[in-house]
Amino acid sequence: MANDKEMETALKRYEIIAPLLTPDLNEAEKRRIRREILERENLSERTLRRYLAAYQENRYEGLKPSTRSDVGRTKAISEKTLERAAELKRELPERSVRRIIRILEGEGTVKKGGISRSTLARHLLRLGLGTKELKAERITAGGVRRFVRQGRNTLWQSDIKYGPYIPTNGGKKKRTYLVAFIDDATRLVCHGEFYDNQRLPILEDCFRKAILKYGKPDQVYVDNGKVFISRWFRIACAKLGIRHLNTKAYSPESKGKIERFNGTANEFIQEIALEKPKNLDELNRKFRIWLDEGYNNSPHSSLKSDTPFYAYSSDPKKVRFATPEECREAFLWEETRKVDKTGCFKLDGIEYEAGIDLINRRIDVRYDPFDQNLVEVWHNGEHKKTVAPLAVGEFCGRKEKRQTTITATHSRLLKVYEEENSKRIKQRMGALSFKDMKGGNDNV
């Protein structure tokens, strides 16, 4: 069933092993990464191997825990303790969690054995204070402001930029937002689109369209903003075998390629102001033309005057393509619902029919947040059906009841009577035979 803790556990495990899943690593690099993971995460070699084997066997689903082994354990850390631990980590990024706990115990901040390494490591990582993250931060602060990944689809970057206002049906104006994904090595914008609603998963929608066009990146580098670290985006990355990276908040150095593209996109925003698009479709239609002609197929200064599209097309690195079905499944949202006594359930205020066989049961519903016309119904890990919203006036349960009716070929009641009658006759025949043996007469 849809279990938040199970999904978060699987996601955490994927993010631990993700560096080892990077294509084309040599043995020396793998050994170095393994050592870093074991030090940072306080895992045993055996546990790390188990995670890798589970992922190789069943991808993201294989990383979900089969049983809970931590029920009843205290996981809380006081804010004061966490602040001190964070201070000790920032002071010396190479300082391991084991050493930090030793210092905390020595200072009297915590009692000896009062905090586990795995718990503290998890909290520090959540705060962006992993050893690797802090080392990267120090390099950035030291003035290394430019880097280029070799090979197309090795790394994509993404960001959200404020777009122009468009008119609404009520005569008011509505803000738009530009989401784009750029390939780090070739500067190709794999997909870019304007949206008028940040409440919807616009990042996931744009990412899915980019993948369908140009394949899966090995890594995706995004901001620390809420929309970029949503659970559903991270789960989609895990299901597709893509490593999800976060930048330091408000750090333009760490996402320089997409920032520079956003600056170039100002050209379009200035020009489109003269056109005054009437709606979002018109804005995006004109943007697609500009992106194709004004950027992807225009000479780029950092590519020795080659175009981003030419640089991408001529790159020898193999592309990992994703099928439309694989992409659709990866980006589905999942919620748990309880089927009511009429066999129905609601999702975002829309009513669907699960069927009378699922009455009073908890089900998982998987759906595309941009299109809820078809919703998958799952129960106990099994796909039961795909349903559409109920039309006004439909009655939950009625249609399903007709479907579960069995066409009878004979009367079961009469068959029971027939069998009982046969037994009764045999009993009578036995009684008559016994009477004959005793020499009785017919006057019984």
Coordinates of C-alpha atoms in Angstrom, one line a residue:
M1 CA 0.0 0.0 0.0
A2 CA 1.0 3.6 -0.3
N3 CA 3.1 4.1 2.8
D4 CA 4.9 7.4 3.2
K5 CA 7.6 5.9 5.4
E6 CA 8.3 3.0 3.0
M7 CA 8.6 5.4 0.1
E8 CA 10.9 7.8 2.0
T9 CA 13.0 4.8 3.1
A10 CA 13.3 3.6 -0.5
L11 CA 14.2 7.1 -1.7
K12 CA 16.8 7.5 1.0
R13 CA 18.4 4.2 0.1
Y14 CA 18.5 5.1 -3.6
E15 CA 20.1 8.5 -2.9
I16 CA 22.8 6.6 -0.9
I17 CA 23.7 4.3 -3.7
A18 CA 23.1 6.7 -6.6
P19 CA 26.8 7.8 -6.9
L20 CA 27.7 4.2 -7.5
L21 CA 25.2 3.9 -10.3
T22 CA 26.9 6.6 -12.4
P23 CA 27.7 5.1 -15.9
D24 CA 31.3 4.4 -16.9
L25 CA 32.9 4.4 -13.5
N26 CA 36.3 2.6 -13.3
E27 CA 37.1 0.3 -10.4
A28 CA 39.3 2.9 -8.7
E29 CA 36.4 5.4 -8.8
K30 CA 34.0 2.8 -7.4
R31 CA 36.3 2.0 -4.5
R32 CA 36.7 5.7 -3.7
I33 CA 32.9 6.3 -3.8
R34 CA 32.2 3.2 -1.7
R35 CA 34.6 4.5 1.0
E36 CA 32.9 7.9 1.0
I37 CA 29.5 6.4 1.3
L38 CA 30.5 4.1 4.1
E39 CA 32.1 7.0 6.0
R40 CA 29.3 9.5 5.4
E41 CA 26.3 7.2 6.0
N42 CA 27.8 5.0 8.7
L43 CA 26.8 1.8 6.8
S44 CA 28.4 -1.6 6.8
E45 CA 29.8 -2.9 3.5
R46 CA 27.2 -5.7 3.7
T47 CA 24.3 -3.3 4.0
L48 CA 25.6 -1.3 1.0
R49 CA 25.9 -4.5 -1.1
R50 CA 22.4 -5.4 -0.1
Y51 CA 21.0 -2.1 -1.2
L52 CA 22.8 -2.4 -4.6
A53 CA 21.6 -5.9 -5.1
A54 CA 18.0 -5.0 -4.3
Y55 CA 18.1 -2.1 -6.7
Q56 CA 19.6 -4.2 -9.5
E57 CA 17.0 -6.8 -9.0
N58 CA 13.8 -4.7 -8.8
R59 CA 14.9 -1.0 -9.2
Y60 CA 13.2 1.5 -6.9
E61 CA 10.6 -1.0 -5.6
G62 CA 13.3 -3.3 -4.5
L63 CA 14.6 -0.7 -2.0
K64 CA 11.3 -0.6 0.0
P65 CA 11.7 -2.2 3.4
S66 CA 9.9 -5.5 3.8
T67 CA 9.7 -5.2 7.6
R68 CA 10.2 -2.4 10.1
S69 CA 13.2 -3.0 12.3
D70 CA 13.2 0.3 14.1
V71 CA 9.8 0.3 15.8
G72 CA 9.9 1.8 19.3
R73 CA 13.3 3.4 19.0
T74 CA 13.8 7.1 19.9
K75 CA 14.7 9.2 16.9
A76 CA 14.4 12.7 18.3
I77 CA 17.4 15.0 18.6
S78 CA 17.0 18.3 20.4
E79 CA 17.4 21.5 18.4
K80 CA 20.3 22.5 20.7
T81 CA 22.1 19.2 20.1
L82 CA 21.6 19.4 16.3
E83 CA 22.8 23.0 16.1
R84 CA 26.0 22.1 18.0
A85 CA 26.5 19.0 15.7
A86 CA 26.0 21.2 12.6
E87 CA 28.5 23.7 14.0
L88 CA 31.1 21.0 14.5
K89 CA 30.5 19.6 11.0
R90 CA 30.8 23.1 9.4
E91 CA 34.0 23.7 11.4
L92 CA 35.7 20.7 9.8
P93 CA 33.7 19.0 6.9
E94 CA 36.0 16.0 7.1
R95 CA 34.9 15.4 10.7
S96 CA 33.0 12.1 10.8
V97 CA 29.7 11.5 12.6
R98 CA 31.5 9.2 15.0
R99 CA 33.9 12.0 15.9
I100 CA 31.1 14.6 16.3
I101 CA 29.3 12.3 18.7
R102 CA 32.5 11.8 20.7
I103 CA 32.9 15.6 21.0
L104 CA 29.2 16.0 22.0
E105 CA 29.6 13.4 24.7
G106 CA 32.8 14.9 25.9
E107 CA 31.3 18.3 26.1
G108 CA 28.3 16.9 28.0
T109 CA 25.8 18.0 25.3
V110 CA 24.5 14.4 25.2
K111 CA 24.9 11.4 27.4
K112 CA 27.2 8.6 26.3
G113 CA 25.2 6.3 24.0
G114 CA 22.3 8.8 23.9
I115 CA 22.4 9.4 20.2
S116 CA 23.0 6.9 17.3
R117 CA 25.4 7.6 14.4
S118 CA 22.7 6.8 11.8
T119 CA 20.2 9.2 13.4
L120 CA 22.7 12.1 13.5
A121 CA 24.0 11.4 10.0
R122 CA 20.4 11.5 8.6
H123 CA 19.7 14.8 10.3
L124 CA 23.0 16.3 9.0
L125 CA 22.3 15.1 5.5
R126 CA 18.9 16.6 5.6
L127 CA 20.5 20.0 6.5
G128 CA 22.8 19.7 3.5
L129 CA 25.8 19.0 5.8
G130 CA 27.1 15.8 4.3
T131 CA 30.8 15.6 3.8
K132 CA 30.6 15.7 0.1
E133 CA 28.2 18.7 0.1
L134 CA 30.4 20.7 2.4
K135 CA 33.5 20.0 0.3
A136 CA 31.7 21.2 -2.8
E137 CA 30.7 24.3 -1.0
R138 CA 34.3 25.1 0.1
I139 CA 35.5 24.7 -3.5
T140 CA 32.8 27.1 -4.7
A141 CA 33.7 29.6 -2.0
G142 CA 37.3 29.3 -3.0
G143 CA 36.6 30.8 -6.5
V144 CA 36.2 27.8 -8.7
R145 CA 33.1 29.1 -10.5
R146 CA 33.0 27.1 -13.7
F147 CA 32.8 23.4 -14.5
V148 CA 31.8 21.4 -17.5
R149 CA 30.6 17.8 -17.5
Q150 CA 31.8 15.7 -20.4
G151 CA 29.3 13.9 -22.6
R152 CA 25.6 14.7 -23.4
N153 CA 23.1 13.7 -20.7
T154 CA 25.8 13.4 -18.1
L155 CA 24.2 16.3 -16.2
W156 CA 21.1 18.5 -16.7
Q157 CA 20.4 21.7 -14.8
S158 CA 17.0 23.2 -14.1
D159 CA 15.5 26.4 -12.7
I160 CA 12.3 28.4 -12.7
K161 CA 12.2 31.9 -14.0
Y162 CA 9.4 34.5 -13.8
G163 CA 7.7 35.0 -17.2
P164 CA 5.4 37.6 -18.6
Y165 CA 1.8 38.2 -17.5
I166 CA -1.1 36.8 -19.6
P167 CA -4.7 37.9 -19.6
T168 CA -7.4 35.8 -17.9
N169 CA -11.0 35.2 -18.7
G170 CA -12.0 37.7 -16.0
G171 CA -10.0 40.5 -17.6
K172 CA -7.2 40.3 -15.0
K173 CA -3.6 39.3 -15.6
K174 CA -1.8 36.2 -14.5
R175 CA 1.9 35.6 -13.8
T176 CA 3.6 32.8 -15.8
Y177 CA 6.7 30.8 -14.9
L178 CA 9.4 29.4 -17.3
V179 CA 10.7 26.0 -16.4
A180 CA 13.7 24.7 -18.5
F181 CA 16.2 21.8 -18.5
I182 CA 19.6 22.4 -20.0
D183 CA 22.3 19.8 -20.9
D184 CA 25.5 20.8 -19.2
A185 CA 27.9 19.6 -21.8
T186 CA 26.2 20.8 -24.9
R187 CA 24.1 23.7 -23.7
L188 CA 21.0 22.2 -25.4
V189 CA 17.7 23.1 -23.8
C190 CA 16.0 19.7 -23.8
H191 CA 12.7 21.2 -23.0
G192 CA 11.4 24.6 -21.8
E193 CA 7.8 25.7 -21.2
F194 CA 5.8 28.4 -19.5
Y195 CA 3.2 27.5 -16.8
D196 CA 0.6 29.6 -15.1
N197 CA 0.2 27.6 -11.9
Q198 CA 3.0 26.7 -9.4
R199 CA 0.5 24.6 -7.4
L200 CA 0.7 21.9 -10.1
P201 CA 3.9 19.7 -10.4
I202 CA 5.3 21.9 -13.3
L203 CA 8.9 20.7 -12.7
E204 CA 7.9 17.1 -13.1
D205 CA 5.9 17.8 -16.3
C206 CA 8.7 19.7 -17.9
F207 CA 11.2 17.0 -16.9
R208 CA 9.1 14.2 -18.3
K209 CA 8.8 16.0 -21.7
A210 CA 12.5 16.6 -21.8
I211 CA 13.3 12.9 -21.1
L212 CA 10.9 11.8 -23.8
K213 CA 12.7 14.0 -26.3
Y214 CA 16.3 13.5 -25.4
G215 CA 16.6 10.5 -23.1
K216 CA 17.5 10.2 -19.4
P217 CA 20.3 12.2 -17.9
D218 CA 22.7 10.5 -15.5
Q219 CA 22.3 13.3 -13.0
V220 CA 20.0 16.3 -12.6
Y221 CA 21.2 19.4 -10.7
V222 CA 18.4 21.6 -9.3
D223 CA 17.8 24.4 -6.7
N224 CA 16.9 23.8 -3.1
G225 CA 13.5 25.4 -3.5
K226 CA 10.5 23.5 -2.4
V227 CA 9.3 22.7 -5.9
F228 CA 12.7 21.1 -6.7
I229 CA 12.9 18.8 -3.6
S230 CA 9.4 17.5 -3.7
R231 CA 9.1 13.8 -2.9
W232 CA 7.4 13.0 -6.2
F233 CA 10.3 14.5 -8.2
R234 CA 12.9 12.6 -6.2
I235 CA 10.9 9.3 -6.6
A236 CA 10.6 9.8 -10.3
C237 CA 14.4 10.2 -10.5
A238 CA 14.9 7.1 -8.4
K239 CA 12.5 5.0 -10.6
L240 CA 14.3 6.2 -13.8
G241 CA 17.8 5.7 -12.4
I242 CA 18.7 9.4 -12.3
R243 CA 20.8 10.9 -9.6
H244 CA 19.1 13.9 -8.0
L245 CA 21.5 16.7 -6.9
N246 CA 20.7 19.9 -4.9
T247 CA 22.5 23.1 -5.2
K248 CA 23.4 25.3 -2.2
A249 CA 20.4 27.7 -1.9
Y250 CA 20.8 30.9 -3.9
S251 CA 24.2 29.8 -5.4
P252 CA 24.3 30.9 -9.0
E253 CA 27.8 29.4 -9.4
S254 CA 26.5 25.9 -9.0
K255 CA 23.8 26.2 -11.7
G256 CA 25.6 28.6 -14.0
K257 CA 24.5 27.1 -17.3
I258 CA 20.8 27.4 -16.6
E259 CA 21.2 30.9 -15.1
R260 CA 22.9 32.1 -18.3
F261 CA 20.2 30.6 -20.4
N262 CA 17.6 32.4 -18.3
G263 CA 19.5 35.6 -19.1
T264 CA 19.3 34.8 -22.8
A265 CA 15.6 34.0 -22.4
N266 CA 15.0 37.7 -21.5
E267 CA 15.4 38.3 -25.2
F268 CA 12.2 36.4 -25.9
I269 CA 10.4 37.9 -22.9
Q270 CA 11.2 41.4 -24.2
E271 CA 10.1 40.6 -27.7
I272 CA 6.9 38.8 -26.7
A273 CA 5.8 41.9 -24.8
L274 CA 5.2 43.5 -28.2
E275 CA 3.1 40.5 -29.3
K276 CA 0.8 40.5 -26.2
P277 CA -0.1 36.8 -26.3
K278 CA -3.8 36.2 -25.5
N279 CA -3.3 32.9 -23.6
L280 CA -0.8 30.4 -22.4
D281 CA -1.0 28.2 -25.5
E282 CA 0.0 31.2 -27.7
L283 CA 2.8 32.1 -25.4
N284 CA 4.3 28.6 -25.5
R285 CA 3.8 28.2 -29.3
K286 CA 5.9 31.4 -29.9
F287 CA 8.4 30.3 -27.2
R288 CA 9.0 26.9 -28.9
I289 CA 9.8 28.7 -32.2
W290 CA 12.2 31.1 -30.4
L291 CA 13.9 28.2 -28.5
D292 CA 14.4 26.2 -31.7
E293 CA 15.6 29.1 -33.9
G294 CA 16.9 31.7 -31.5
Y295 CA 18.8 29.4 -29.1
N296 CA 19.2 25.6 -29.8
N297 CA 20.1 26.1 -33.5
S298 CA 22.0 29.4 -33.1
P299 CA 25.9 29.5 -32.6
H300 CA 26.9 29.4 -29.0
S301 CA 30.1 31.2 -27.8
S302 CA 31.1 28.5 -25.4
L303 CA 30.8 25.8 -28.1
K304 CA 33.3 27.5 -30.5
S305 CA 30.4 28.8 -32.5
D306 CA 28.7 25.4 -32.9
T307 CA 25.0 25.3 -32.1
P308 CA 23.7 23.4 -29.0
F309 CA 21.7 21.1 -31.2
Y310 CA 24.8 20.2 -33.3
A311 CA 26.9 19.7 -30.2
Y312 CA 24.3 17.3 -28.7
S313 CA 23.7 15.4 -32.0
S314 CA 27.4 14.9 -32.7
D315 CA 28.3 13.8 -29.1
P316 CA 29.3 10.1 -29.1
K317 CA 28.0 9.3 -25.6
K318 CA 25.2 6.7 -25.8
V319 CA 21.7 8.0 -24.9
R320 CA 19.5 6.1 -22.4
F321 CA 16.1 6.4 -23.8
A322 CA 12.9 5.9 -21.8
T323 CA 9.6 4.5 -23.2
P324 CA 6.5 6.6 -22.9
E325 CA 5.0 3.9 -20.6
E326 CA 8.1 3.9 -18.4
C327 CA 8.0 7.7 -18.2
R328 CA 4.3 7.8 -17.4
E329 CA 4.6 5.2 -14.6
A330 CA 7.6 7.0 -13.0
F331 CA 5.8 10.3 -12.7
L332 CA 2.5 9.0 -11.4
W333 CA 1.4 10.3 -8.0
E334 CA 0.2 7.8 -5.4
E335 CA -2.3 8.3 -2.6
T336 CA -4.2 6.0 -0.2
R337 CA -8.0 6.1 -0.1
K338 CA -10.7 4.2 1.8
V339 CA -13.5 2.9 -0.4
D340 CA -16.9 3.9 1.1
K341 CA -20.0 1.7 1.5
T342 CA -21.2 2.4 -2.0
G343 CA -17.9 1.2 -3.5
C344 CA -16.6 4.7 -4.4
F345 CA -13.8 7.0 -3.4
K346 CA -12.8 10.6 -3.9
L347 CA -9.6 12.1 -5.2
D348 CA -9.2 15.9 -5.2
G349 CA -13.0 16.2 -4.9
I350 CA -13.6 14.0 -7.9
E351 CA -15.6 10.7 -7.4
Y352 CA -14.5 7.4 -8.8
E353 CA -15.9 3.9 -8.5
A354 CA -13.6 1.2 -7.1
G355 CA -16.2 -1.6 -7.0
I356 CA -18.3 -3.3 -4.4
D357 CA -15.6 -5.9 -3.9
L358 CA -13.4 -3.2 -2.3
I359 CA -16.0 -1.7 0.0
N360 CA -14.4 -0.5 3.3
R361 CA -11.0 -1.5 2.1
R362 CA -7.9 0.8 1.8
I363 CA -6.7 1.1 -1.7
D364 CA -3.8 2.9 -3.5
V365 CA -4.7 5.2 -6.3
R366 CA -2.0 6.1 -8.9
Y367 CA -2.7 9.1 -11.2
D368 CA -1.3 11.8 -13.4
P369 CA -1.8 15.1 -11.5
F370 CA -2.2 16.9 -14.9
D371 CA -4.8 14.4 -16.2
Q372 CA -7.1 12.7 -13.7
N373 CA -9.4 11.2 -16.3
L374 CA -7.9 7.8 -15.8
V375 CA -6.9 6.6 -12.3
E376 CA -5.3 3.3 -11.4
V377 CA -6.8 1.3 -8.5
W378 CA -4.3 -0.9 -6.6
H379 CA -4.9 -3.2 -3.7
N380 CA -2.3 -5.2 -1.8
G381 CA 0.2 -4.5 -4.5
E382 CA -2.1 -5.7 -7.3
H383 CA -3.5 -3.5 -10.1
K384 CA -7.2 -4.1 -9.9
K385 CA -8.5 -1.7 -12.6
T386 CA -8.3 1.7 -14.2
V387 CA -11.3 3.9 -13.7
A388 CA -12.7 7.2 -15.0
P389 CA -14.5 9.9 -13.0
L390 CA -18.2 9.1 -12.4
A391 CA -20.7 11.1 -14.5
V392 CA -23.3 13.2 -12.6
G393 CA -26.2 11.0 -11.7
E394 CA -24.3 7.7 -11.7
F395 CA -24.9 5.5 -8.7
C396 CA -21.8 3.9 -7.1
G397 CA -22.1 0.1 -6.9
R398 CA -25.0 -0.4 -9.3
K399 CA -22.9 -1.2 -12.4
E400 CA -20.4 -3.3 -10.5
K401 CA -23.3 -5.3 -9.0
R402 CA -24.6 -6.2 -12.4
Q403 CA -21.1 -7.2 -13.5
T404 CA -20.7 -9.6 -10.5
T405 CA -24.0 -11.4 -11.3
I406 CA -23.4 -15.0 -12.5
T407 CA -25.6 -16.5 -15.2
A408 CA -27.1 -19.7 -13.7
T409 CA -27.2 -22.9 -15.7
H410 CA -29.2 -24.9 -13.1
S411 CA -30.9 -24.6 -9.8
R412 CA -28.5 -25.2 -6.9
L413 CA -31.5 -25.6 -4.5
L414 CA -33.1 -28.3 -6.6
K415 CA -29.7 -30.0 -6.9
V416 CA -29.4 -30.1 -3.1
Y417 CA -32.9 -31.5 -2.9
E418 CA -32.1 -34.1 -5.5
E419 CA -29.0 -35.3 -3.6
E420 CA -30.9 -35.4 -0.3
N421 CA -33.7 -37.3 -1.9
S422 CA -31.2 -39.8 -3.3
K423 CA -29.8 -40.4 0.2
R424 CA -33.3 -40.8 1.6
I425 CA -34.2 -43.4 -1.0
K426 CA -31.0 -45.4 -0.2
Q427 CA -31.9 -45.3 3.5
R428 CA -35.4 -46.6 2.7
M429 CA -34.0 -49.4 0.5
G430 CA -31.7 -50.4 3.3
A431 CA -34.5 -50.5 5.8
L432 CA -36.6 -52.8 3.5
S433 CA -33.7 -55.2 3.0
F434 CA -33.2 -55.5 6.8
K435 CA -37.0 -56.2 7.3
D436 CA -36.8 -59.0 4.7
M437 CA -33.8 -60.6 6.5
K438 CA -35.8 -60.6 9.8
G439 CA -38.7 -62.4 8.0
G440 CA -41.2 -59.6 8.7
N441 CA -44.5 -59.2 6.8
D442 CA -45.8 -56.3 4.8
N443 CA -48.0 -55.1 7.6
V444 CA -45.5 -52.6 9.0

